[in-house]
Amino acid sequence: MSDTGLLPGYLIVGSDELKSSHAVERMRSRLEKTGMAEFNLDERDMAKDPQIDDIIASLNTFPMGAEFRLVILTNCDKLPKPVSEPLVEYFSNPSPTTVCLVVATSLAKNTRLYKAIRKLGAKAIIECAPKKTWEMPPQVVKMAAAHGKSMGIPAAEALVARSGENTRMLDNELKKLASMVEGPEITLADVERHVMRTAEVKPWEFLNAVAARDLARSLELLALQPAKSEVRLWSLLVTRLRELIIAKSLDARGQGSQLASTLGVQSWQVKNHLGWARRWRMDELLDALTHAVDVELALKGSRDSELALRMWVISMTRRNG
């Protein structure tokens, strides 16, 4: 494979479906440029078609009219030993004119197959691990740019909240939004207008609505939270109140830039926290925190905890004057 710069094998591993599919498509596109993909492409779903003798024969077949042959093996997470061992043996002495893509959602690093592919070269392992929850909105902004649209963090957060964190699903929604929105930017209003909620409501979405003092939105999201989750929501709200108090104090001293290190939040989250904090007076934040004790007593006393939490949220988010 020295002439093409390709390794004889790659492991594409991780649950980020979009990144994984892009890695496969890049290799497929490279083969298609030869005009001979029909004769040199073999795709096998290893969960349905693990005919290992045929696969090994395919791997050892010379390409026709192209520099390399491409064999794509999907769903390689839990291959039985009679299937995985021949692949391990193959990768110990692979065909120099074949590229084999082994695709798996997860594959332990201590497995013989993982080790065999890793030995092929430093770039043989293509990690497609999913982004952490807090990394998703900035990732969605970049994905929107790939569709020719700009997008702010609030709109990206709303899209993740409505569609979930599956990157393929998010990309499909962005593609639809890009075709619907005439302007250069996909706004929060566009997301709310065109994207149906299919994902479970996440607590942070509710916290953000309360922090933004959006009473109607807060109550809407509170009603969508799982049953008997009041204690957890109360705890998260108290934490958010403390974060807003810290943000308010730092902002008043002109030290808002220190918020990221103080709270341990990401730099893009600082703008949100400071923006939310400026919607409150300090006495309102402290009063809400004081009344949190009453809510805690209601929760511990097994009184109507849902009503107690709801009334607290109303009193917090309602603006006075």
mmCIF file of N, CA, C and O in Angstrom, residues 211 243-244 246-252 254-260 263 265 267-280:
data_model
loop_
_atom_site.group_PDB
_atom_site.id
_atom_site.type_symbol
_atom_site.label_atom_id
_atom_site.label_comp_id
_atom_site.label_asym_id
_atom_site.label_seq_id
_atom_site.Cartn_x
_atom_site.Cartn_y
_atom_site.Cartn_z
ATOM 1 N N ALA A 211 -33.068 29.668 34.562
ATOM 2 C CA ALA A 211 -32.013 30.683 34.657
ATOM 3 C C ALA A 211 -32.321 31.887 33.772
ATOM 4 O O ALA A 211 -31.992 33.021 34.112
ATOM 5 N N GLU A 243 -24.433 28.971 41.072
ATOM 6 C CA GLU A 243 -23.608 29.369 39.927
ATOM 7 C C GLU A 243 -23.955 30.792 39.490
ATOM 8 O O GLU A 243 -23.059 31.593 39.166
ATOM 9 N N LEU A 244 -25.245 31.116 39.475
ATOM 10 C CA LEU A 244 -25.668 32.452 39.064
ATOM 11 C C LEU A 244 -25.228 33.514 40.062
ATOM 12 O O LEU A 244 -24.874 34.642 39.675
ATOM 13 N N ILE A 246 -22.507 33.344 41.901
ATOM 14 C CA ILE A 246 -21.072 33.525 41.642
ATOM 15 C C ILE A 246 -20.865 34.357 40.384
ATOM 16 O O ILE A 246 -20.034 35.282 40.356
ATOM 17 N N ALA A 247 -21.634 34.048 39.316
ATOM 18 C CA ALA A 247 -21.509 34.800 38.069
ATOM 19 C C ALA A 247 -21.859 36.270 38.286
ATOM 20 O O ALA A 247 -21.188 37.168 37.767
ATOM 21 N N LYS A 248 -22.908 36.510 39.070
ATOM 22 C CA LYS A 248 -23.334 37.888 39.352
ATOM 23 C C LYS A 248 -22.244 38.640 40.107
ATOM 24 O O LYS A 248 -21.946 39.802 39.801
ATOM 25 N N SER A 249 -21.633 37.986 41.073
ATOM 26 C CA SER A 249 -20.585 38.627 41.882
ATOM 27 C C SER A 249 -19.356 38.942 41.045
ATOM 28 O O SER A 249 -18.794 40.046 41.116
ATOM 29 N N LEU A 250 -18.910 37.968 40.239
ATOM 30 C CA LEU A 250 -17.727 38.185 39.402
ATOM 31 C C LEU A 250 -17.989 39.275 38.370
ATOM 32 O O LEU A 250 -17.127 40.115 38.096
ATOM 33 N N ASP A 251 -19.196 39.257 37.792
ATOM 34 C CA ASP A 251 -19.540 40.248 36.776
ATOM 35 C C ASP A 251 -19.550 41.646 37.373
ATOM 36 O O ASP A 251 -19.089 42.609 36.740
ATOM 37 N N ALA A 252 -20.041 41.765 38.602
ATOM 38 C CA ALA A 252 -20.096 43.074 39.264
ATOM 39 C C ALA A 252 -18.694 43.626 39.518
ATOM 40 O O ALA A 252 -18.491 44.843 39.550
ATOM 41 N N GLY A 254 -16.196 43.027 37.500
ATOM 42 C CA GLY A 254 -15.484 43.071 36.229
ATOM 43 C C GLY A 254 -14.569 41.886 36.030
ATOM 44 O O GLY A 254 -13.588 41.966 35.289
ATOM 45 N N GLN A 255 -14.883 40.774 36.692
ATOM 46 C CA GLN A 255 -14.032 39.575 36.615
ATOM 47 C C GLN A 255 -14.779 38.396 35.976
ATOM 48 O O GLN A 255 -14.541 37.242 36.300
ATOM 49 N N GLY A 256 -15.680 38.719 35.048
ATOM 50 C CA GLY A 256 -16.463 37.676 34.402
ATOM 51 C C GLY A 256 -15.622 36.640 33.680
ATOM 52 O O GLY A 256 -16.022 35.477 33.544
ATOM 53 N N SER A 257 -14.430 37.037 33.224
ATOM 54 C CA SER A 257 -13.557 36.110 32.505
ATOM 55 C C SER A 257 -13.065 34.973 33.397
ATOM 56 O O SER A 257 -12.576 33.959 32.903
ATOM 57 N N GLN A 258 -13.168 35.153 34.715
ATOM 58 C CA GLN A 258 -12.722 34.116 35.644
ATOM 59 C C GLN A 258 -13.799 33.056 35.909
ATOM 60 O O GLN A 258 -13.574 32.101 36.645
ATOM 61 N N LEU A 259 -14.955 33.231 35.293
ATOM 62 C CA LEU A 259 -16.075 32.337 35.575
ATOM 63 C C LEU A 259 -15.797 30.901 35.141
ATOM 64 O O LEU A 259 -16.155 29.950 35.845
ATOM 65 N N ALA A 260 -15.140 30.740 34.002
ATOM 66 C CA ALA A 260 -14.880 29.386 33.497
ATOM 67 C C ALA A 260 -14.055 28.580 34.483
ATOM 68 O O ALA A 260 -14.382 27.432 34.806
ATOM 69 N N LEU A 263 -16.138 28.070 38.024
ATOM 70 C CA LEU A 263 -17.233 27.097 38.002
ATOM 71 C C LEU A 263 -16.868 25.791 37.318
ATOM 72 O O LEU A 263 -17.602 24.814 37.408
ATOM 73 N N VAL A 265 -16.755 25.458 34.057
ATOM 74 C CA VAL A 265 -17.562 25.336 32.841
ATOM 75 C C VAL A 265 -16.702 25.653 31.634
ATOM 76 O O VAL A 265 -15.597 26.180 31.757
ATOM 77 N N SER A 267 -15.650 27.578 28.086
ATOM 78 C CA SER A 267 -15.605 28.998 27.767
ATOM 79 C C SER A 267 -16.874 29.468 27.068
ATOM 80 O O SER A 267 -17.349 30.584 27.312
ATOM 81 N N TRP A 268 -17.464 28.604 26.200
ATOM 82 C CA TRP A 268 -18.673 29.036 25.493
ATOM 83 C C TRP A 268 -19.874 29.118 26.427
ATOM 84 O O TRP A 268 -20.876 29.769 26.107
ATOM 85 N N GLN A 269 -19.794 28.459 27.594
ATOM 86 C CA GLN A 269 -20.893 28.509 28.550
ATOM 87 C C GLN A 269 -20.869 29.781 29.407
ATOM 88 O O GLN A 269 -21.882 30.136 30.015
ATOM 89 N N VAL A 270 -19.722 30.437 29.450
ATOM 90 C CA VAL A 270 -19.576 31.637 30.278
ATOM 91 C C VAL A 270 -20.565 32.706 29.841
ATOM 92 O O VAL A 270 -21.221 33.354 30.665
ATOM 93 N N LYS A 271 -20.701 32.897 28.528
ATOM 94 C CA LYS A 271 -21.619 33.915 28.007
ATOM 95 C C LYS A 271 -23.040 33.648 28.475
ATOM 96 O O LYS A 271 -23.766 34.580 28.860
ATOM 97 N N ASN A 272 -23.440 32.381 28.462
ATOM 98 C CA ASN A 272 -24.785 32.036 28.922
ATOM 99 C C ASN A 272 -24.981 32.397 30.392
ATOM 100 O O ASN A 272 -25.962 33.033 30.771
ATOM 101 N N HIS A 273 -24.039 31.973 31.228
ATOM 102 C CA HIS A 273 -24.158 32.211 32.667
ATOM 103 C C HIS A 273 -24.182 33.708 32.992
ATOM 104 O O HIS A 273 -24.968 34.157 33.832
ATOM 105 N N LEU A 274 -23.321 34.455 32.336
ATOM 106 C CA LEU A 274 -23.297 35.894 32.589
ATOM 107 C C LEU A 274 -24.583 36.548 32.101
ATOM 108 O O LEU A 274 -25.140 37.442 32.763
ATOM 109 N N GLY A 275 -25.055 36.119 30.940
ATOM 110 C CA GLY A 275 -26.299 36.664 30.411
ATOM 111 C C GLY A 275 -27.478 36.376 31.323
ATOM 112 O O GLY A 275 -28.318 37.244 31.577
ATOM 113 N N TRP A 276 -27.538 35.132 31.827
ATOM 114 C CA TRP A 276 -28.615 34.784 32.752
ATOM 115 C C TRP A 276 -28.511 35.588 34.045
ATOM 116 O O TRP A 276 -29.506 36.091 34.556
ATOM 117 N N ALA A 277 -27.287 35.692 34.596
ATOM 118 C CA ALA A 277 -27.103 36.380 35.877
ATOM 119 C C ALA A 277 -27.561 37.834 35.799
ATOM 120 O O ALA A 277 -28.064 38.389 36.783
ATOM 121 N N ARG A 278 -27.410 38.445 34.628
ATOM 122 C CA ARG A 278 -27.787 39.854 34.481
ATOM 123 C C ARG A 278 -29.308 40.057 34.439
ATOM 124 O O ARG A 278 -29.772 41.194 34.478
ATOM 125 N N ARG A 279 -30.057 38.969 34.375
ATOM 126 C CA ARG A 279 -31.520 39.070 34.394
ATOM 127 C C ARG A 279 -32.071 39.045 35.821
ATOM 128 O O ARG A 279 -33.272 39.133 36.021
ATOM 129 N N TRP A 280 -31.164 38.879 36.777
ATOM 130 C CA TRP A 280 -31.586 38.789 38.177
ATOM 131 C C TRP A 280 -30.919 39.903 38.985
ATOM 132 O O TRP A 280 -29.812 40.321 38.690
#
